[in-house]
Amino acid sequence: MKYRIIPHCFHYQRCLCNPSASGLKSEMKESKASEIKKTHKSLILHLLFLCTLFISSSCSTGTQYDFESSEDALRKYNSFFHSIQEQQVVNSEQMAAYINQWQELSDTVLHYIEKDPAFTAHAGLSMVFAENTDSIRTALLRLADKCTLSDVAYVKLHTSKYAEESGLDSLKQAAGNFYSSLDKNPIYNKDVHEILADYSKYLSEVNRMGIHSKKEFLNYIANEDRHFRSFLAHLDKCSSMNMTGITNLTTDICTSIYSNASKKIISAEEALVYMSMRTNRRLILNAKICHEVLKEVR
């Protein structure tokens, strides 16, 4: 199986499948509401991950900002916030443009005011910068509330700081080989209730222990993939089962992974590439099972 990076953050994708026609309609209605929640959570996680990367890393700016003073720089930063706050709704292109402009402007403003002796003399400048950063993040998250799945995919694709780095080719190749090898791991030959219980137990343990190294990160992906494929093999029996616990645990773990990547506990590049491919793989596996089940319904 070949893998192509599709930056996305769905942690658990429920299939729109049910063995009966009425069940299928009900499942689709439930999925619509679930999709909205997952979409918002997905973009929130991506935005928060970008926030930490913006503050912790430097970027080369294509736009030259002409600041007269630290106060002027912060004034322009605040004006950018108000330009977002005035918007009631934006499309995916506008959202991506705002995020990219925020990355460039925040980096430029921070590095400018850091050169001001007043920056280290007292906390005034840093506090104003932080307040504006929080305001911008809140305004963007408000706009993200109406984003669709396609919007999320577009925003992720066009705001990744690694999207055009050719130096990641070897990492992408290694990740592709890693995911291809996962198909050799057999699924668990157990009753569906045992499979879900083991799945939940494993996620609870990982969530409790945390992921603090590349080895633990890859072990998690491999083991979770096996649990996920075992669950998919019994998908037709799971339509009436409550998957909230597994969904929430998976979300918490993925949030922790992105948080550790922003703190450089694990590589941000590896987190981005492997988690993107993980989502791609899960969507493909899920769609394949859905297709097979729907064929049987017909």
Coordinates of C-alpha atoms in Angstrom, one line a residue:
M1 CA 0.0 0.0 0.0
K2 CA 1.4 3.4 -1.0
Y3 CA 1.0 6.4 1.3
R4 CA 0.7 10.1 0.5
I5 CA 0.7 12.7 3.2
I6 CA -2.7 14.3 3.7
P7 CA -2.3 16.6 6.7
H8 CA -5.3 15.9 8.8
C9 CA -6.0 15.3 12.5
F10 CA -8.9 12.9 12.7
H11 CA -8.1 10.6 15.5
Y12 CA -11.0 8.2 15.2
Q13 CA -13.1 7.9 12.1
R14 CA -16.4 6.1 12.4
C15 CA -17.7 4.4 9.3
L16 CA -21.1 5.4 7.8
C17 CA -22.2 1.8 7.7
N18 CA -25.1 -0.2 9.1
P19 CA -26.4 -3.5 7.9
S20 CA -29.9 -2.1 7.5
A21 CA -31.3 0.7 5.4
S22 CA -33.0 2.4 8.3
G23 CA -29.8 1.9 10.4
L24 CA -27.8 3.5 7.6
K25 CA -30.0 6.6 7.7
S26 CA -29.8 6.8 11.4
E27 CA -26.1 6.3 11.4
M28 CA -25.7 9.1 8.8
K29 CA -27.7 11.6 10.9
E30 CA -25.6 10.7 14.0
S31 CA -22.4 11.0 12.0
K32 CA -23.3 14.5 10.7
A33 CA -23.4 15.9 14.3
S34 CA -20.3 13.9 15.2
E35 CA -18.5 15.1 12.1
I36 CA -19.0 18.8 13.1
K37 CA -17.6 18.1 16.6
K38 CA -14.6 16.2 15.2
T39 CA -13.9 18.8 12.5
H40 CA -13.8 21.6 15.1
K41 CA -11.6 19.6 17.5
S42 CA -9.3 18.7 14.6
L43 CA -8.7 22.2 13.5
I44 CA -8.4 23.4 17.2
L45 CA -5.6 20.8 17.7
H46 CA -3.9 21.9 14.5
L47 CA -4.1 25.6 15.5
L48 CA -2.8 25.0 19.0
F49 CA 0.1 23.0 17.6
L50 CA 0.9 25.8 15.2
C51 CA 0.7 28.3 18.0
T52 CA 3.5 26.6 19.9
L53 CA 5.6 26.2 16.8
F54 CA 5.2 29.9 16.0
I55 CA 6.5 30.9 19.4
S56 CA 9.3 28.3 19.7
S57 CA 10.8 28.6 16.2
S58 CA 12.0 31.3 13.9
C59 CA 10.9 31.7 10.3
S60 CA 12.2 33.7 7.4
T61 CA 9.7 36.4 6.5
G62 CA 8.8 37.2 3.0
T63 CA 7.2 40.5 4.0
Q64 CA 9.2 43.4 5.3
Y65 CA 7.4 45.1 8.2
D66 CA 8.4 48.7 8.9
F67 CA 8.1 49.2 12.6
E68 CA 9.0 52.6 14.2
S69 CA 9.1 51.3 17.7
S70 CA 8.0 48.3 19.9
E71 CA 4.8 50.1 20.6
D72 CA 4.2 50.5 16.8
A73 CA 4.9 46.7 16.3
L74 CA 2.4 45.7 19.0
R75 CA -0.1 48.2 17.6
K76 CA 0.1 46.5 14.2
Y77 CA -0.2 43.1 15.8
N78 CA -3.3 44.3 17.6
S79 CA -4.7 45.7 14.3
F80 CA -4.3 42.2 12.8
F81 CA -6.3 40.8 15.6
H82 CA -9.1 43.3 15.0
S83 CA -9.1 42.5 11.3
I84 CA -9.9 38.8 12.2
Q85 CA -12.4 39.7 14.9
E86 CA -14.4 41.7 12.4
Q87 CA -15.0 38.6 10.3
Q88 CA -18.2 36.6 10.9
V89 CA -17.3 33.7 8.6
V90 CA -14.3 32.8 6.3
N91 CA -13.6 30.1 3.8
S92 CA -10.7 27.7 3.9
E93 CA -8.5 29.9 1.7
Q94 CA -9.0 32.9 4.0
M95 CA -8.5 30.8 7.1
A96 CA -5.2 29.5 5.8
A97 CA -4.1 33.0 4.7
Y98 CA -4.8 34.3 8.2
I99 CA -2.9 31.6 9.9
N100 CA 0.1 32.0 7.6
Q101 CA 0.0 35.8 8.1
W102 CA -0.2 35.3 11.8
Q103 CA 2.9 33.1 11.8
E104 CA 4.9 35.6 9.9
L105 CA 3.6 38.7 11.8
S106 CA 3.9 37.1 15.3
D107 CA 7.5 35.9 14.6
T108 CA 8.5 39.3 13.2
V109 CA 6.9 41.3 16.1
L110 CA 8.3 39.0 18.8
H111 CA 11.9 39.2 17.4
Y112 CA 11.6 43.0 17.0
I113 CA 10.4 43.7 20.6
E114 CA 13.0 41.2 22.0
K115 CA 15.7 43.6 20.8
D116 CA 14.2 46.4 22.9
P117 CA 16.0 46.8 26.3
A118 CA 12.6 47.3 27.9
F119 CA 11.7 43.7 26.9
T120 CA 14.0 42.3 29.5
A121 CA 13.7 45.2 31.9
H122 CA 10.0 44.5 32.7
A123 CA 7.2 42.3 31.5
G124 CA 5.1 45.0 29.8
L125 CA 6.0 44.3 26.2
S126 CA 5.8 40.5 26.6
M127 CA 2.5 40.7 28.3
V128 CA 0.9 42.8 25.6
F129 CA 2.3 40.4 22.9
A130 CA 0.9 37.4 24.8
E131 CA -2.5 39.0 25.2
N132 CA -2.7 39.8 21.5
T133 CA -1.6 36.2 20.7
D134 CA -4.3 34.8 22.9
S135 CA -6.9 37.1 21.3
I136 CA -5.9 36.1 17.8
R137 CA -6.0 32.4 18.7
T138 CA -9.5 32.8 20.2
A139 CA -10.7 34.7 17.1
L140 CA -9.5 32.0 14.8
L141 CA -11.0 29.3 16.8
R142 CA -14.3 31.1 16.7
L143 CA -14.1 31.2 12.9
A144 CA -13.1 27.5 12.9
D145 CA -16.5 26.6 14.4
K146 CA -18.1 26.5 11.0
C147 CA -15.3 24.7 9.1
T148 CA -16.1 21.5 7.2
L149 CA -13.9 18.5 6.7
S150 CA -12.7 19.8 3.3
D151 CA -11.8 23.1 5.0
V152 CA -9.7 21.3 7.6
A153 CA -7.8 19.4 5.0
Y154 CA -7.1 22.6 3.0
V155 CA -6.0 24.5 6.1
K156 CA -3.7 21.8 7.2
L157 CA -2.2 21.4 3.8
H158 CA -1.6 25.1 3.3
T159 CA -0.4 26.0 6.8
S160 CA 2.2 23.3 7.6
K161 CA 5.6 24.8 8.0
Y162 CA 7.1 21.6 6.6
A163 CA 4.8 21.3 3.5
E164 CA 7.4 22.3 1.0
E165 CA 10.6 21.1 2.6
S166 CA 12.4 18.7 0.3
G167 CA 14.6 17.7 3.2
L168 CA 11.8 15.6 4.6
D169 CA 11.8 13.2 1.6
S170 CA 13.9 10.6 3.5
L171 CA 11.6 10.9 6.5
K172 CA 8.5 10.4 4.4
Q173 CA 10.1 7.4 2.8
A174 CA 10.9 5.9 6.1
A175 CA 7.4 6.5 7.4
G176 CA 5.9 5.0 4.3
N177 CA 8.0 1.8 4.8
F178 CA 7.0 1.7 8.5
Y179 CA 3.3 1.9 7.7
S180 CA 3.6 -0.7 4.9
S181 CA 5.1 -3.1 7.4
L182 CA 2.1 -2.8 9.8
D183 CA 0.0 -4.9 7.4
K184 CA 2.2 -7.9 8.4
N185 CA 0.8 -7.7 12.0
P186 CA -2.2 -10.0 12.2
I187 CA -5.4 -8.7 13.8
Y188 CA -6.6 -10.1 17.1
N189 CA -8.7 -13.3 16.8
K190 CA -11.1 -12.5 19.6
D191 CA -14.8 -11.7 20.3
V192 CA -15.7 -8.1 19.4
H193 CA -16.3 -7.3 23.1
E194 CA -12.9 -8.5 24.1
I195 CA -11.3 -6.6 21.2
L196 CA -12.9 -3.3 22.3
A197 CA -12.1 -4.0 26.0
D198 CA -8.4 -4.6 25.1
Y199 CA -8.4 -1.6 22.8
S200 CA -9.7 0.7 25.6
K201 CA -7.3 -0.9 28.1
Y202 CA -4.3 -0.3 25.9
L203 CA -5.3 3.3 25.2
S204 CA -5.8 4.0 28.9
E205 CA -2.3 2.6 29.7
V206 CA -0.7 4.7 27.0
N207 CA -2.6 7.8 28.1
R208 CA -1.4 7.2 31.7
M209 CA 2.2 6.5 30.9
G210 CA 2.6 9.1 28.1
I211 CA 4.8 9.1 25.0
H212 CA 8.3 10.5 25.6
S213 CA 10.5 9.1 22.8
K214 CA 10.5 8.1 19.1
K215 CA 10.6 4.5 20.1
E216 CA 7.5 4.9 22.3
F217 CA 5.8 6.9 19.6
L218 CA 6.3 4.3 16.9
N219 CA 5.3 1.5 19.3
Y220 CA 2.1 3.3 20.0
I221 CA 1.3 3.7 16.3
A222 CA 2.0 0.1 15.6
N223 CA 0.0 -1.3 18.5
E224 CA -2.9 1.1 18.0
D225 CA -3.0 0.2 14.3
R226 CA -3.4 -3.5 15.2
H227 CA -6.2 -2.7 17.7
F228 CA -7.9 -0.4 15.1
R229 CA -7.8 -3.0 12.3
S230 CA -9.1 -5.7 14.7
F231 CA -12.0 -3.4 15.5
L232 CA -12.7 -2.7 11.8
A233 CA -13.0 -6.4 11.1
H234 CA -16.1 -6.4 13.4
L235 CA -17.4 -3.0 12.4
D236 CA -20.8 -4.5 11.4
K237 CA -21.3 -5.5 15.0
C238 CA -20.3 -2.2 16.5
S239 CA -23.0 0.2 15.3
S240 CA -24.9 0.0 18.6
M241 CA -21.9 0.1 20.9
N242 CA -20.6 3.1 22.7
M243 CA -17.2 4.1 21.3
T244 CA -17.0 7.4 23.3
G245 CA -14.3 6.1 25.6
I246 CA -12.0 4.9 22.8
T247 CA -12.6 8.2 20.9
N248 CA -11.8 10.4 23.9
L249 CA -8.7 8.4 24.9
T250 CA -7.3 8.5 21.3
T251 CA -7.9 12.2 21.2
D252 CA -6.1 12.8 24.5
I253 CA -3.1 10.7 23.3
C254 CA -2.9 12.6 20.0
T255 CA -3.1 15.9 21.8
S256 CA -0.3 14.8 24.1
I257 CA 1.8 13.8 21.0
Y258 CA 1.4 17.2 19.5
S259 CA 2.1 18.9 22.8
N260 CA 5.3 16.9 23.3
A261 CA 6.3 17.7 19.7
S262 CA 5.9 21.4 20.4
K263 CA 8.1 21.0 23.5
K264 CA 10.7 19.1 21.4
I265 CA 10.3 16.0 23.6
I266 CA 9.7 14.2 20.3
S267 CA 10.6 15.5 16.8
A268 CA 8.0 17.9 15.4
E269 CA 8.9 16.8 11.9
E270 CA 8.4 13.2 12.8
A271 CA 5.1 13.9 14.6
L272 CA 3.7 15.7 11.6
V273 CA 4.8 13.1 9.0
Y274 CA 3.8 10.0 11.0
M275 CA 0.6 11.4 12.3
S276 CA -0.5 12.6 8.8
M277 CA 0.2 9.2 7.4
R278 CA -1.6 7.6 10.3
T279 CA -4.7 9.5 9.5
N280 CA -4.4 8.7 5.8
R281 CA -4.1 5.0 6.5
R282 CA -7.1 5.0 8.9
L283 CA -9.3 6.8 6.4
I284 CA -8.3 4.3 3.6
L285 CA -8.9 1.3 5.8
N286 CA -12.2 2.7 7.1
A287 CA -13.4 3.5 3.6
K288 CA -12.5 0.1 2.4
I289 CA -14.6 -1.6 5.1
C290 CA -17.5 0.8 4.5
H291 CA -17.4 0.0 0.8
E292 CA -17.5 -3.7 1.5
V293 CA -20.4 -3.4 4.1
L294 CA -22.4 -1.2 1.8
K295 CA -22.0 -3.7 -1.1
E296 CA -23.5 -6.4 1.2
V297 CA -26.4 -4.2 2.1
R298 CA -27.2 -3.7 -1.6

